[in-house]
Amino acid sequence: MSSAIITRRALLKTAAFGAAGASLGLGSLRSARAADLVVGIVYVGARDDFGWNQAHAVAIKALKEVPGVKVSEEENVPETDAVSKSMESMINLDGASLILATSFGYYKPFVLDLAKKYPKVEFRHAAPLWNKATDPMNAGSYFGYLNQAHYVDGVAAGLSTKSNKIGFVAAKPIAIVLSNINSVLLGARSVNPNATVQVIFTGDWSMPVREAEATNALVDAGCDVITCHVDGPKVVIQTAEKRGAKTCGHNANQGPLAPKGFITGAEYKWETIYKGYAADIKSGKPLPNFLAGGFDADYVRNSPFGAGCSPEGQKAALAAIEGLKKGKPIYVGPLKDNKTGKIVIDKTYANDDPFLNNMDYLLQGVVGSTT
Amino acid sequence: MSDAPVAQSFPGAAAPAAPMAVSSSRWRSDAEFVVIPILAIVASFLLFAVFLLAIGKSPVDFMALVWRGGFGTSFSIQNTLQRSSPLIMTALAVAIPARIGLIIIGGEGALVLGGFVAAVVAIPMTGVVPPMPALLVMAFAAMLTGGIWIGICGFLRYARGVNETIASLLLTYIGIAIMNFFVEGALRDLSDPNKPSTKPIGRDYMVGSIPGTSVHWGFLFGVLLCLGLYLLMSRTTFGFAARVTGGNFRAALAQGLPVGRLIVACCAIAGACAGLAGFFEVAAIQGRANASLAAGYGFTGILVAFLARQNPLMIPPVAIMFGGIVAAGGLIQRRMGLPDATVQVLEGLIFVVLLTSETLYGRFSIFKPKGR
C-alpha cells in the first residue's frame, strides 16, 4: 500500500521535473519572440459591472492602445487559490511579466506567495497594502484616494439637493467606505451647512436586492440625492432614478444609467497608473512599489456632469477639484463622531495622511451607525 | 472480483462455463454506466460546439485550449488537481446522503463553518501546540462542526419531517451569516481594517503541498476519503442498511433497521466531508477564515455528485474533469476573448445532457446480459 503511494509520488515527481524541463525550453522560445510586454490582469467580478471592475477594464482598454503591450484579462476570479492559479497560468501560459491583481483579498496570501515564487515577474495590487519591511520587492501597491472624488460629489450634491438629505448605500463599515461617506458629508457641508448624509449598510459587496431596498428606504426617508459604495452601483442608481431621486456614481461612469437625475460620480482613473507601469518597463526603469494619489496624481476623476446637477453645483465642484489638485485638505479638524460626540479628528490632516487609513467612525452630520 | 455471490443467485452457476458467461454479462451491464455518461459528455461538447459556432468562435480552438489549460502541461494538471480537491469533498457531502435517499445541497454551509471553526480553534494553539497535533485538532473540529451542521438536517428530516433539501440550503445561508457575524465582530483581526478576517494561523501551521507538486494534501485525502466511503457504503452492514433505507424507507422500518440513526449518521458523514474541505481551504490556502471561504465549492459539488451518479468512486474523475474545465476557463477567457459565463454554459450543458441521459438506461439491448 505504502509502496504504491511512494511509486505514485515518485512518478508525479518525475512527471513534474520532465514537464518543468519542457516548459523551460518553451520559456526560452517565448522570450526569443517576446518583444511585447504582456500584462496580466485579474478581476473579481464582471468587466461590465458598472463598478470597480469596469473602472479597471476601461483603463485596460486604454492600455491596449499602447503599441507593444499585450493584455491578458480574466474576470470573475474569486479570492481563493483560483486567483493564484489564474495568475500563474498567465505567467506560465501567456508569458505575462506584469500582473495586476485588482481585488483586495488577492494580496494576502496569493500575490505575496507568487511574488516569492516568480521573482522575475512584477506584481502590483490595487490597495495600499505593500509593506517595505516584510513584502517582496517585485510586489507593490497602487491606489487612488477615491474619497477626494466623493468629496466633489458631496459638493455638487450639496448644491443640487432640495431636502438637504443625501442618502448613502454602503457595503461594509470598513475604513475605505467610511472615508467615502465622511467625505461626501464634508463636501456637502462645505457648500451647504444644513446638509446631512444618511447611510445604510447592506453588509456585503454585492447584494442587489438589499441595495434596492436600502435605496427605497433612503428615498422614503426624504433623501433626494442617493450615492453609494458597493461593487456594482447599477441597482442603486437605477432604483433611485426610477424613484425620481438624483444620484452620484461610484467607481465607474454611471451617467448613462440615470439620464434625468445623474449629478456626477467618483471614478478611478487607473489608466494613469497602468500606462505609467508600461512606460517604465519599456524604458527599463524599476517599477515603483507604492503608488497612491488623488486628483494631485491624476488617479481619480469625476464623471461628466449629468442633468441632475445644478449650475452652481457644477461650478463649485470644478473649483473643489482645482483645490484638491493643489492638496487642499478635506479633513479639517477638529471633527466629532456621530455616536459619542467625541473629537475623533483632532487637527487638520493632509489628504494622504496614514492616520486617515484607520477610520472607524462616522462624523457628526452622518445619520447611521457602523454597528 | 465480486462474482461469487452474484453467480450463486443464478441457476446452474455450478456448471464450469457459467462463471465466465455471468462475468461477461455483468461486464456488459456495468459498461452501460460508463458508456452512457461518456456519450453524454461528448454530446454536450457537440452542442456546445454549435453554441460556439453561433457566436462565431472556433470549437477546435476551444477544445485545444481546454486541453492546454486543464491537462496539457504539468502546470495545468496541477492546477486542475488543486481545483478539484474541494469539489471531491463537497461532492461526497451530496453523494453519501443520496445513498439513503436524501438530497442534501447544503455542503457550502458545512464547508464555511468547518473552515471557520478550524481557524478559530487554531488561534489559541498557535505557538503553543506543535503544528501536527494542532492540525489534527483543527481537522477534527472542522469535521465535527460540518457533521453536526448537516446532521441537523438529517435529524429534522427524520424527527420532524422537514424537507432536507430546503433545510440544508437555508442552513447554508445561516452558516455563512454566523461566520460573517464573528469574523466582522468578536473574532476579527483588528490589524487589517479593510478585509474582516480571523487572525492568521501562521505559516508553520499550514498544510503543505504533496512533494514534487504544488497540489495541497487535500487532494489525496479527498481521493482516499472517496475510497473509504465507497467501501463503507458498499461493503459494510452499515452501508447495506443505509441503501436499504434509501431504497424503501418503510421496508427498512419494518425490518427493524435504526432508520433515524442511519439518516443522521449519513448526514453527519456528509457534513464532515464538507467540513474537511473547509479545513483544507483554511489550512492549505487562506490561512485564516473570512468571506472568501464561501466560494461556491459546496454548490459545484452538487453538480459533481450528480454527474458521478452519487458513486464515491466516480467522484474523483468527475471532479478532475470539472477542475480541468474551470482551470481552462481562464485561458479560454484570455485567448478567445469570451466572457467567463462561457464555461458556465458548458457546465450547464453537461449537467442537463447527463441528467437527460438517465432516461437511456436499460434501453439499449447491447448492454443487456445475454440470455435474459
Coordinates of C-alpha atoms in Angstrom, one line a residue, chain B residues 93-94 97 102-110 149-154 156-157 162-176 267 270 299 302:
Chain B
A93 CA -21.4 15.6 1.0
V94 CA -24.1 15.1 -1.6
P97 CA -26.9 11.2 1.8
L102 CA -31.8 12.3 0.8
I103 CA -30.9 15.2 -1.4
I104 CA -28.6 17.4 0.7
I105 CA -27.4 20.6 -1.1
G106 CA -26.0 22.4 2.0
G107 CA -22.4 21.4 1.7
E108 CA -21.4 25.0 1.3
G109 CA -22.6 25.9 4.8
A110 CA -20.8 23.0 6.3
W149 CA -24.5 21.1 10.8
I150 CA -25.7 18.6 8.2
G151 CA -26.6 16.2 10.9
I152 CA -29.2 18.7 12.0
C153 CA -30.8 18.4 8.5
G154 CA -31.0 14.7 8.9
L156 CA -35.1 17.4 11.2
R157 CA -36.0 15.1 8.3
V162 CA -38.7 18.8 7.4
N163 CA -37.6 18.7 3.8
E164 CA -33.8 18.1 4.0
T165 CA -33.1 19.8 0.7
I166 CA -34.6 23.1 1.7
A167 CA -33.3 22.8 5.3
S168 CA -29.8 22.2 4.2
L169 CA -29.9 25.0 1.6
L170 CA -31.3 27.5 4.1
L171 CA -28.8 26.4 6.8
T172 CA -26.1 27.3 4.3
Y173 CA -27.1 31.0 4.5
I174 CA -27.3 30.8 8.3
G175 CA -23.9 29.2 8.4
I176 CA -22.3 32.0 6.3
C267 CA -25.9 13.3 7.0
A270 CA -21.6 14.2 4.6
F299 CA -22.7 24.2 -4.9
I302 CA -23.7 19.1 -6.1

